[in-house]
């Protein structure tokens, strides 16, 4: 019998994880990725350890990359007032440069075909998908949309969120700094956004921030913005005064959109950021991308093993699993983001946490999942 075939569009964490899992279950996978590996990506590079049991079950051992083990969180308000908290589950400090490349190599090893091309069209006709990349046509039973926050395909599929302007941009760079502890992730507020710092296995400190256009637009470039706005926070000022940038130029992405997205569009099952993006301050987007890949794979495998299921059933199963796992987390992230970006609320909540430090682990828990088992 011919093997079932699934096409995955996008080779970030969600796409590569789904590819590895599907290949290991004997399903033929073709994955399209428009960029060459390895490459840097705008991301805070704090990966929640909730993904580790699932990756273990796939034979993926992230410890081979020697990530930093992070178990402390530091948060500072605009004025530089700091609170600390233990991170019970914790995370890994790991660069996307090496993480995505490692998963890419694992996907090839698992038997996945990876085509380094941009998909320009995806059509569903007569129970089959036709995917077009560089004028070549590819066919499959199912397509997973793993094309991230914003892609040419969002326009093609006429997704609702793409019609709205987003008020956010995101910047990332690595810095040489001897002082930032390896087990610490810092989150620093500034007027117009927040900035995360954590050490990566490259022994650099990843600096990644989210900023509103309204606060950014009067500055000519990221350097000017950093000096005039970020460095007003005394903790960020201290960091930038003592550290040295590694990249020649900061990486940036525009139009970071947190609107609700459709989980299924023209029968394409969306995974990772293509399905929905949690606010970055939660440090859970990567884990959600990986987890959503698992949920989609399980839903698809149902289709091939349980003959009574049709496409509609599979889509319903996936939608329900996704909503049960992530809806509350995304909601908590929205509330937290609102508090953090309001100077008064942010100072007030800091005072409250100072008096009742036991609140903090509950807040963190509300934006994270439990360890993901196979
Ligand atoms: C500022 C910021 C900081 C963050 N910090 C953290 C953090 O510290 N911890 C955390 O857990 N999460 C963080 N996140 C979230 C995290 O980065 C994302 O949730 C995660 O990268 C999602 O992975 P993905 O596979 O869905 O998308 P991506 O990693 O973006 O992968 C999508 C891939 O699809 C490819 N692609 C797009 N269109 C096409 C096409 N037409 N054809 C072929 N390929 C295509 C792209 O090239 C890309 O490689 C942060 C996000 C932001 C914006």
GROMACS .gro file of C-alpha atoms and ligand atoms in nm:
model
  427
    1UNK     CA    1   0.000   0.000   0.000
    2UNK     CA    2   0.122   0.352  -0.081
    3UNK     CA    3   0.235   0.542   0.229
    4UNK     CA    4   0.012   0.836   0.327
    5UNK     CA    5   0.176   1.169   0.250
    6UNK     CA    6   0.165   1.494   0.444
    7UNK     CA    7   0.309   1.827   0.337
    8UNK     CA    8   0.435   2.071   0.600
    9UNK     CA    9   0.485   2.436   0.509
   10UNK     CA   10   0.747   2.602   0.730
   11UNK     CA   11   1.048   2.451   0.902
   12UNK     CA   12   1.062   2.629   1.238
   13UNK     CA   13   1.000   2.448   1.566
   14UNK     CA   14   0.641   2.347   1.491
   15UNK     CA   15   0.706   2.224   1.136
   16UNK     CA   16   1.026   2.035   1.213
   17UNK     CA   17   0.880   1.870   1.525
   18UNK     CA   18   0.571   1.755   1.334
   19UNK     CA   19   0.795   1.626   1.054
   20UNK     CA   20   1.008   1.419   1.292
   21UNK     CA   21   0.707   1.277   1.474
   22UNK     CA   22   0.519   1.187   1.152
   23UNK     CA   23   0.827   1.028   0.989
   24UNK     CA   24   0.886   0.818   1.301
   25UNK     CA   25   0.527   0.692   1.268
   26UNK     CA   26   0.593   0.579   0.909
   27UNK     CA   27   0.420   0.866   0.729
   28UNK     CA   28   0.588   1.026   0.427
   29UNK     CA   29   0.658   1.395   0.487
   30UNK     CA   30   0.766   1.673   0.254
   31UNK     CA   31   0.857   1.992   0.437
   32UNK     CA   32   0.913   2.328   0.268
   33UNK     CA   33   1.128   2.595   0.429
   34UNK     CA   34   1.209   2.918   0.251
   35UNK     CA   35   1.529   3.000   0.445
   36UNK     CA   36   1.863   2.813   0.455
   37UNK     CA   37   1.970   2.653   0.785
   38UNK     CA   38   2.121   2.763   1.015
   39UNK     CA   39   1.999   3.118   1.067
   40UNK     CA   40   1.922   3.348   1.360
   41UNK     CA   41   1.558   3.425   1.441
   42UNK     CA   42   1.392   3.694   1.649
   43UNK     CA   43   1.309   3.506   1.969
   44UNK     CA   44   1.383   3.531   2.342
   45UNK     CA   45   1.545   3.182   2.324
   46UNK     CA   46   1.404   3.068   2.659
   47UNK     CA   47   1.255   2.723   2.602
   48UNK     CA   48   1.025   2.588   2.873
   49UNK     CA   49   1.135   2.240   2.984
   50UNK     CA   50   0.777   2.115   2.952
   51UNK     CA   51   0.877   1.991   2.603
   52UNK     CA   52   1.157   1.762   2.722
   53UNK     CA   53   0.957   1.440   2.789
   54UNK     CA   54   0.797   1.465   2.442
   55UNK     CA   55   1.133   1.526   2.276
   56UNK     CA   56   1.280   1.231   2.471
   57UNK     CA   57   1.007   1.011   2.325
   58UNK     CA   58   1.114   1.122   1.975
   59UNK     CA   59   1.481   1.054   2.051
   60UNK     CA   60   1.565   1.427   2.047
   61UNK     CA   61   1.812   1.512   2.322
   62UNK     CA   62   1.849   1.891   2.346
   63UNK     CA   63   2.122   1.850   2.609
   64UNK     CA   64   2.353   1.759   2.318
   65UNK     CA   65   2.351   2.134   2.244
   66UNK     CA   66   2.468   2.222   2.598
   67UNK     CA   67   2.195   2.476   2.673
   68UNK     CA   68   2.196   2.681   2.991
   69UNK     CA   69   1.954   2.558   3.257
   70UNK     CA   70   1.746   2.853   3.372
   71UNK     CA   71   1.570   2.839   3.709
   72UNK     CA   72   1.552   3.206   3.815
   73UNK     CA   73   1.341   3.497   3.691
   74UNK     CA   74   1.418   3.862   3.754
   75UNK     CA   75   1.167   4.131   3.663
   76UNK     CA   76   1.229   4.504   3.674
   77UNK     CA   77   0.979   4.786   3.630
   78UNK     CA   78   1.055   5.107   3.438
   79UNK     CA   79   1.202   5.262   3.747
   80UNK     CA   80   1.441   4.968   3.789
   81UNK     CA   81   1.267   4.818   4.091
   82UNK     CA   82   1.344   4.444   4.086
   83UNK     CA   83   1.169   4.127   4.201
   84UNK     CA   84   1.312   3.776   4.184
   85UNK     CA   85   1.140   3.441   4.167
   86UNK     CA   86   1.236   3.073   4.132
   87UNK     CA   87   1.115   2.904   3.816
   88UNK     CA   88   0.980   2.569   3.927
   89UNK     CA   89   0.970   2.400   3.589
   90UNK     CA   90   1.241   2.621   3.442
   91UNK     CA   91   1.376   2.652   3.093
   92UNK     CA   92   1.672   2.612   2.863
   93UNK     CA   93   1.876   2.900   2.723
   94UNK     CA   94   1.923   2.785   2.366
   95UNK     CA   95   1.978   2.978   2.043
   96UNK     CA   96   1.733   2.935   1.755
   97UNK     CA   97   2.040   2.928   1.529
   98UNK     CA   98   2.143   2.592   1.676
   99UNK     CA   99   1.804   2.461   1.791
  100UNK     CA  100   1.631   2.484   1.451
  101UNK     CA  101   1.941   2.348   1.277
  102UNK     CA  102   1.956   2.054   1.519
  103UNK     CA  103   1.589   1.972   1.453
  104UNK     CA  104   1.647   2.010   1.078
  105UNK     CA  105   1.925   1.749   1.097
  106UNK     CA  106   1.703   1.524   1.313
  107UNK     CA  107   1.421   1.553   1.057
  108UNK     CA  108   1.653   1.450   0.773
  109UNK     CA  109   1.776   1.157   0.985
  110UNK     CA  110   1.414   1.052   1.047
  111UNK     CA  111   1.360   1.035   0.668
  112UNK     CA  112   1.185   1.367   0.599
  113UNK     CA  113   1.228   1.529   0.258
  114UNK     CA  114   1.309   1.897   0.307
  115UNK     CA  115   1.280   2.131   0.012
  116UNK     CA  116   1.443   2.471   0.053
  117UNK     CA  117   1.181   2.674  -0.128
  118UNK     CA  118   0.902   2.915  -0.054
  119UNK     CA  119   0.551   2.781  -0.103
  120UNK     CA  120   0.351   3.028  -0.307
  121UNK     CA  121   0.016   2.853  -0.323
  122UNK     CA  122  -0.183   2.590  -0.142
  123UNK     CA  123  -0.513   2.466  -0.285
  124UNK     CA  124  -0.761   2.202  -0.172
  125UNK     CA  125  -0.958   2.024  -0.445
  126UNK     CA  126  -1.137   1.689  -0.450
  127UNK     CA  127  -1.001   1.575  -0.114
  128UNK     CA  128  -0.638   1.643  -0.219
  129UNK     CA  129  -0.402   1.933  -0.159
  130UNK     CA  130  -0.198   2.089  -0.435
  131UNK     CA  131   0.102   2.284  -0.307
  132UNK     CA  132   0.306   2.502  -0.543
  133UNK     CA  133   0.668   2.600  -0.488
  134UNK     CA  134   0.886   2.742  -0.765
  135UNK     CA  135   0.618   2.653  -1.019
  136UNK     CA  136   0.640   2.284  -0.927
  137UNK     CA  137   0.329   2.106  -0.798
  138UNK     CA  138   0.321   1.867  -0.504
  139UNK     CA  139   0.018   1.665  -0.385
  140UNK     CA  140  -0.081   1.532  -0.043
  141UNK     CA  141  -0.373   1.414   0.175
  142UNK     CA  142  -0.312   1.678   0.445
  143UNK     CA  143  -0.119   2.001   0.485
  144UNK     CA  144   0.015   2.143   0.810
  145UNK     CA  145   0.056   2.521   0.805
  146UNK     CA  146   0.368   2.586   1.015
  147UNK     CA  147   0.462   2.913   0.850
  148UNK     CA  148   0.496   3.125   1.163
  149UNK     CA  149   0.362   3.463   1.268
  150UNK     CA  150   0.323   3.617   0.925
  151UNK     CA  151   0.373   3.466   0.584
  152UNK     CA  152   0.294   3.527   0.218
  153UNK     CA  153   0.042   3.241   0.257
  154UNK     CA  154  -0.162   3.429   0.517
  155UNK     CA  155  -0.244   3.677   0.239
  156UNK     CA  156  -0.310   3.401  -0.015
  157UNK     CA  157  -0.548   3.230   0.228
  158UNK     CA  158  -0.709   3.568   0.305
  159UNK     CA  159  -0.675   3.515   0.678
  160UNK     CA  160  -0.857   3.775   0.885
  161UNK     CA  161  -0.571   3.884   1.111
  162UNK     CA  162  -0.355   3.988   0.814
  163UNK     CA  163  -0.597   4.268   0.730
  164UNK     CA  164  -0.524   4.443   1.062
  165UNK     CA  165  -0.220   4.660   1.125
  166UNK     CA  166  -0.030   4.548   1.435
  167UNK     CA  167   0.117   4.800   1.674
  168UNK     CA  168   0.427   4.591   1.753
  169UNK     CA  169   0.777   4.529   1.629
  170UNK     CA  170   1.042   4.296   1.775
  171UNK     CA  171   1.421   4.329   1.787
  172UNK     CA  172   1.688   4.077   1.882
  173UNK     CA  173   2.067   4.068   1.912
  174UNK     CA  174   2.334   3.872   2.097
  175UNK     CA  175   2.576   4.043   2.333
  176UNK     CA  176   2.906   3.947   2.497
  177UNK     CA  177   2.864   3.988   2.870
  178UNK     CA  178   3.055   3.817   3.147
  179UNK     CA  179   2.812   3.904   3.425
  180UNK     CA  180   2.465   3.780   3.328
  181UNK     CA  181   2.419   3.453   3.523
  182UNK     CA  182   2.354   3.142   3.313
  183UNK     CA  183   2.057   3.033   3.526
  184UNK     CA  184   1.873   3.367   3.505
  185UNK     CA  185   1.614   3.502   3.264
  186UNK     CA  186   1.551   3.875   3.310
  187UNK     CA  187   1.249   4.069   3.196
  188UNK     CA  188   1.286   4.446   3.200
  189UNK     CA  189   1.011   4.694   3.136
  190UNK     CA  190   1.069   5.016   2.943
  191UNK     CA  191   0.842   5.288   2.820
  192UNK     CA  192   0.686   5.124   2.515
  193UNK     CA  193   0.765   4.758   2.571
  194UNK     CA  194   0.975   4.501   2.751
  195UNK     CA  195   1.308   4.332   2.698
  196UNK     CA  196   1.423   3.980   2.789
  197UNK     CA  197   1.782   3.877   2.859
  198UNK     CA  198   1.910   3.522   2.888
  199UNK     CA  199   2.231   3.338   2.815
  200UNK     CA  200   2.250   3.095   2.524
  201UNK     CA  201   2.472   2.792   2.461
  202UNK     CA  202   2.678   3.020   2.227
  203UNK     CA  203   2.785   3.187   2.550
  204UNK     CA  204   2.631   3.511   2.439
  205UNK     CA  205   2.341   3.687   2.607
  206UNK     CA  206   2.032   3.705   2.392
  207UNK     CA  207   1.862   4.044   2.409
  208UNK     CA  208   1.515   4.042   2.262
  209UNK     CA  209   1.251   4.309   2.297
  210UNK     CA  210   0.902   4.390   2.187
  211UNK     CA  211   0.823   4.758   2.128
  212UNK     CA  212   0.523   4.960   2.017
  213UNK     CA  213   0.550   5.147   1.687
  214UNK     CA  214   0.420   5.456   1.859
  215UNK     CA  215   0.721   5.459   2.094
  216UNK     CA  216   0.969   5.363   1.819
  217UNK     CA  217   0.871   5.578   1.523
  218UNK     CA  218   1.044   5.902   1.627
  219UNK     CA  219   1.385   5.730   1.646
  220UNK     CA  220   1.596   5.668   1.338
  221UNK     CA  221   1.721   5.321   1.428
  222UNK     CA  222   1.740   5.058   1.702
  223UNK     CA  223   2.061   5.204   1.845
  224UNK     CA  224   1.897   5.544   1.897
  225UNK     CA  225   1.588   5.378   2.049
  226UNK     CA  226   1.803   5.164   2.279
  227UNK     CA  227   1.988   5.470   2.409
  228UNK     CA  228   1.685   5.695   2.445
  229UNK     CA  229   1.424   5.447   2.568
  230UNK     CA  230   1.552   5.107   2.684
  231UNK     CA  231   1.846   5.252   2.877
  232UNK     CA  232   1.608   5.464   3.086
  233UNK     CA  233   1.548   5.146   3.283
  234UNK     CA  234   1.849   5.142   3.522
  235UNK     CA  235   1.889   4.761   3.493
  236UNK     CA  236   1.901   4.774   3.112
  237UNK     CA  237   2.132   5.073   3.130
  238UNK     CA  238   2.373   4.872   3.346
  239UNK     CA  239   2.361   4.580   3.101
  240UNK     CA  240   2.416   4.783   2.783
  241UNK     CA  241   2.695   4.989   2.944
  242UNK     CA  242   2.899   4.680   3.025
  243UNK     CA  243   2.820   4.446   2.732
  244UNK     CA  244   2.924   4.437   2.367
  245UNK     CA  245   2.705   4.350   2.065
  246UNK     CA  246   2.804   4.040   1.867
  247UNK     CA  247   2.582   4.091   1.560
  248UNK     CA  248   2.679   4.359   1.308
  249UNK     CA  249   2.315   4.464   1.293
  250UNK     CA  250   2.014   4.392   1.516
  251UNK     CA  251   1.755   4.153   1.369
  252UNK     CA  252   1.405   4.291   1.353
  253UNK     CA  253   1.054   4.185   1.255
  254UNK     CA  254   0.761   4.412   1.192
  255UNK     CA  255   0.387   4.360   1.236
  256UNK     CA  256   0.396   4.117   1.529
  257UNK     CA  257   0.030   4.037   1.562
  258UNK     CA  258  -0.144   3.889   1.868
  259UNK     CA  259  -0.496   3.874   1.721
  260UNK     CA  260  -0.693   3.552   1.739
  261UNK     CA  261  -0.626   3.332   1.433
  262UNK     CA  262  -0.827   3.059   1.266
  263UNK     CA  263  -0.692   2.713   1.351
  264UNK     CA  264  -0.801   2.562   1.022
  265UNK     CA  265  -0.809   2.751   0.694
  266UNK     CA  266  -0.921   2.588   0.371
  267UNK     CA  267  -0.859   2.251   0.549
  268UNK     CA  268  -0.494   2.340   0.631
  269UNK     CA  269  -0.429   2.258   0.998
  270UNK     CA  270  -0.234   2.549   1.147
  271UNK     CA  271   0.036   2.477   1.405
  272UNK     CA  272   0.281   2.696   1.600
  273UNK     CA  273   0.252   3.072   1.556
  274UNK     CA  274   0.041   3.021   1.243
  275UNK     CA  275  -0.234   2.901   1.481
  276UNK     CA  276  -0.189   3.172   1.744
  277UNK     CA  277   0.082   3.363   1.927
  278UNK     CA  278   0.109   3.398   2.303
  279UNK     CA  279   0.266   3.721   2.430
  280UNK     CA  280   0.644   3.671   2.435
  281UNK     CA  281   0.680   3.782   2.798
  282UNK     CA  282   0.531   3.442   2.895
  283UNK     CA  283   0.829   3.256   2.744
  284UNK     CA  284   0.598   2.980   2.624
  285UNK     CA  285   0.557   3.032   2.246
  286UNK     CA  286   0.823   2.778   2.151
  287UNK     CA  287   0.677   2.512   2.383
  288UNK     CA  288   0.330   2.582   2.243
  289UNK     CA  289   0.460   2.550   1.886
  290UNK     CA  290   0.614   2.212   1.970
  291UNK     CA  291   0.308   2.097   2.163
  292UNK     CA  292   0.069   2.202   1.886
  293UNK     CA  293   0.276   1.994   1.642
  294UNK     CA  294   0.218   1.691   1.865
  295UNK     CA  295  -0.156   1.758   1.884
  296UNK     CA  296  -0.183   1.788   1.505
  297UNK     CA  297   0.020   1.470   1.449
  298UNK     CA  298  -0.201   1.276   1.692
  299UNK     CA  299  -0.515   1.403   1.520
  300UNK     CA  300  -0.381   1.301   1.177
  301UNK     CA  301  -0.265   0.960   1.294
  302UNK     CA  302  -0.622   0.899   1.418
  303UNK     CA  303  -0.739   0.945   1.059
  304UNK     CA  304  -0.512   0.670   0.929
  305UNK     CA  305  -0.576   0.425   1.214
  306UNK     CA  306  -0.950   0.473   1.273
  307UNK     CA  307  -1.130   0.408   0.947
  308UNK     CA  308  -1.458   0.557   1.073
  309UNK     CA  309  -1.307   0.907   1.090
  310UNK     CA  310  -1.335   1.156   0.807
  311UNK     CA  311  -1.152   1.484   0.745
  312UNK     CA  312  -1.413   1.685   0.931
  313UNK     CA  313  -1.371   1.464   1.241
  314UNK     CA  314  -0.994   1.510   1.230
  315UNK     CA  315  -1.031   1.887   1.207
  316UNK     CA  316  -1.275   1.891   1.498
  317UNK     CA  317  -1.047   1.672   1.711
  318UNK     CA  318  -0.750   1.901   1.643
  319UNK     CA  319  -0.947   2.220   1.713
  320UNK     CA  320  -1.074   2.084   2.043
  321UNK     CA  321  -0.731   1.964   2.157
  322UNK     CA  322  -0.573   2.300   2.066
  323UNK     CA  323  -0.836   2.506   2.245
  324UNK     CA  324  -0.827   2.287   2.558
  325UNK     CA  325  -0.452   2.320   2.582
  326UNK     CA  326  -0.388   2.680   2.486
  327UNK     CA  327  -0.693   2.909   2.515
  328UNK     CA  328  -0.645   2.984   2.887
  329UNK     CA  329  -0.272   3.035   2.849
  330UNK     CA  330  -0.317   3.289   2.570
  331UNK     CA  331  -0.583   3.471   2.776
  332UNK     CA  332  -0.352   3.492   3.081
  333UNK     CA  333  -0.074   3.621   2.856
  334UNK     CA  334  -0.299   3.901   2.729
  335UNK     CA  335  -0.387   4.012   3.083
  336UNK     CA  336  -0.023   4.003   3.192
  337UNK     CA  337   0.089   4.204   2.892
  338UNK     CA  338  -0.170   4.472   2.971
  339UNK     CA  339  -0.050   4.498   3.332
  340UNK     CA  340   0.315   4.506   3.239
  341UNK     CA  341   0.274   4.780   2.983
  342UNK     CA  342   0.082   5.008   3.214
  343UNK     CA  343   0.327   5.196   3.437
  344UNK     CA  344   0.089   5.233   3.730
  345UNK     CA  345  -0.039   4.875   3.716
  346UNK     CA  346   0.311   4.739   3.673
  347UNK     CA  347   0.445   4.927   3.981
  348UNK     CA  348   0.134   4.831   4.179
  349UNK     CA  349   0.163   4.464   4.091
  350UNK     CA  350   0.532   4.472   4.184
  351UNK     CA  351   0.447   4.608   4.527
  352UNK     CA  352   0.181   4.341   4.566
  353UNK     CA  353   0.420   4.061   4.466
  354UNK     CA  354   0.679   4.211   4.702
  355UNK     CA  355   0.429   4.168   4.988
  356UNK     CA  356   0.293   3.832   4.872
  357UNK     CA  357   0.574   3.658   4.679
  358UNK     CA  358   0.366   3.336   4.666
  359UNK     CA  359   0.153   3.493   4.386
  360UNK     CA  360   0.436   3.488   4.134
  361UNK     CA  361   0.459   3.108   4.078
  362UNK     CA  362   0.081   3.104   4.019
  363UNK     CA  363   0.109   3.377   3.756
  364UNK     CA  364   0.388   3.188   3.579
  365UNK     CA  365   0.194   2.862   3.596
  366UNK     CA  366  -0.108   3.024   3.429
  367UNK     CA  367   0.096   3.095   3.116
  368UNK     CA  368   0.269   2.755   3.096
  369UNK     CA  369   0.163   2.397   3.034
  370UNK     CA  370   0.245   2.079   3.220
  371UNK     CA  371   0.528   1.851   3.104
  372UNK     CA  372   0.422   1.701   2.771
  373UNK     CA  373   0.431   1.324   2.762
  374UNK     CA  374   0.407   1.108   2.449
  375LIG     C1  375   0.997   3.913   2.048
  375LIG     C2  376   0.966   3.769   2.069
  375LIG     C3  377   1.030   3.698   2.169
  375LIG     C4  378   0.997   3.566   2.194
  375LIG     N1  379   1.059   3.498   2.294
  375LIG     C5  380   1.025   3.370   2.323
  375LIG     C6  381   1.088   3.299   2.428
  375LIG     O1  382   1.180   3.346   2.495
  375LIG     N2  383   1.044   3.172   2.455
  375LIG     C7  384   0.947   3.113   2.382
  375LIG     O2  385   0.911   2.998   2.413
  375LIG     N3  386   0.889   3.176   2.278
  375LIG     C8  387   0.927   3.303   2.245
  375LIG     N4  388   0.869   3.367   2.139
  375LIG     C9  389   0.774   3.293   2.054
  375LIG    C10  390   0.847   3.196   1.960
  375LIG     O3  391   0.951   3.261   1.893
  375LIG    C11  392   0.750   3.140   1.859
  375LIG     O4  393   0.632   3.100   1.925
  375LIG    C12  394   0.808   3.020   1.782
  375LIG     O5  395   0.919   3.061   1.709
  375LIG    C13  396   0.704   2.960   1.690
  375LIG     O6  397   0.761   2.863   1.608
  375LIG     P1  398   0.696   2.830   1.465
  375LIG     O7  399   0.760   2.705   1.418
  375LIG     O8  400   0.549   2.837   1.475
  375LIG     O9  401   0.736   2.953   1.373
  375LIG     P2  402   0.877   2.997   1.315
  375LIG    O10  403   0.988   2.954   1.401
  375LIG    O11  404   0.863   3.141   1.282
  375LIG    O12  405   0.888   2.913   1.179
  375LIG    C14  406   0.810   2.940   1.066
  375LIG    C15  407   0.894   2.904   0.944
  375LIG    O13  408   0.813   2.907   0.827
  375LIG    C16  409   0.892   2.954   0.719
  375LIG     N5  410   0.799   2.999   0.615
  375LIG    C17  411   0.709   3.102   0.621
  375LIG     N6  412   0.638   3.110   0.507
  375LIG    C18  413   0.682   3.009   0.428
  375LIG    C19  414   0.648   2.964   0.296
  375LIG     N7  415   0.552   3.024   0.225
  375LIG     N8  416   0.716   2.859   0.243
  375LIG    C20  417   0.813   2.797   0.314
  375LIG     N9  418   0.851   2.836   0.438
  375LIG    C21  419   0.786   2.940   0.495
  375LIG    C22  420   0.977   3.064   0.783
  375LIG    O14  421   1.093   3.089   0.709
  375LIG    C23  422   1.006   3.004   0.920
  375LIG    O15  423   1.130   2.936   0.926
  375LIG    C24  424   0.900   3.500   2.112
  375LIG    C25  425   0.837   3.570   2.007
  375LIG    C26  426   0.870   3.703   1.986
  375LIG    C27  427   0.801   3.777   1.875
   0.00000   0.00000   0.00000
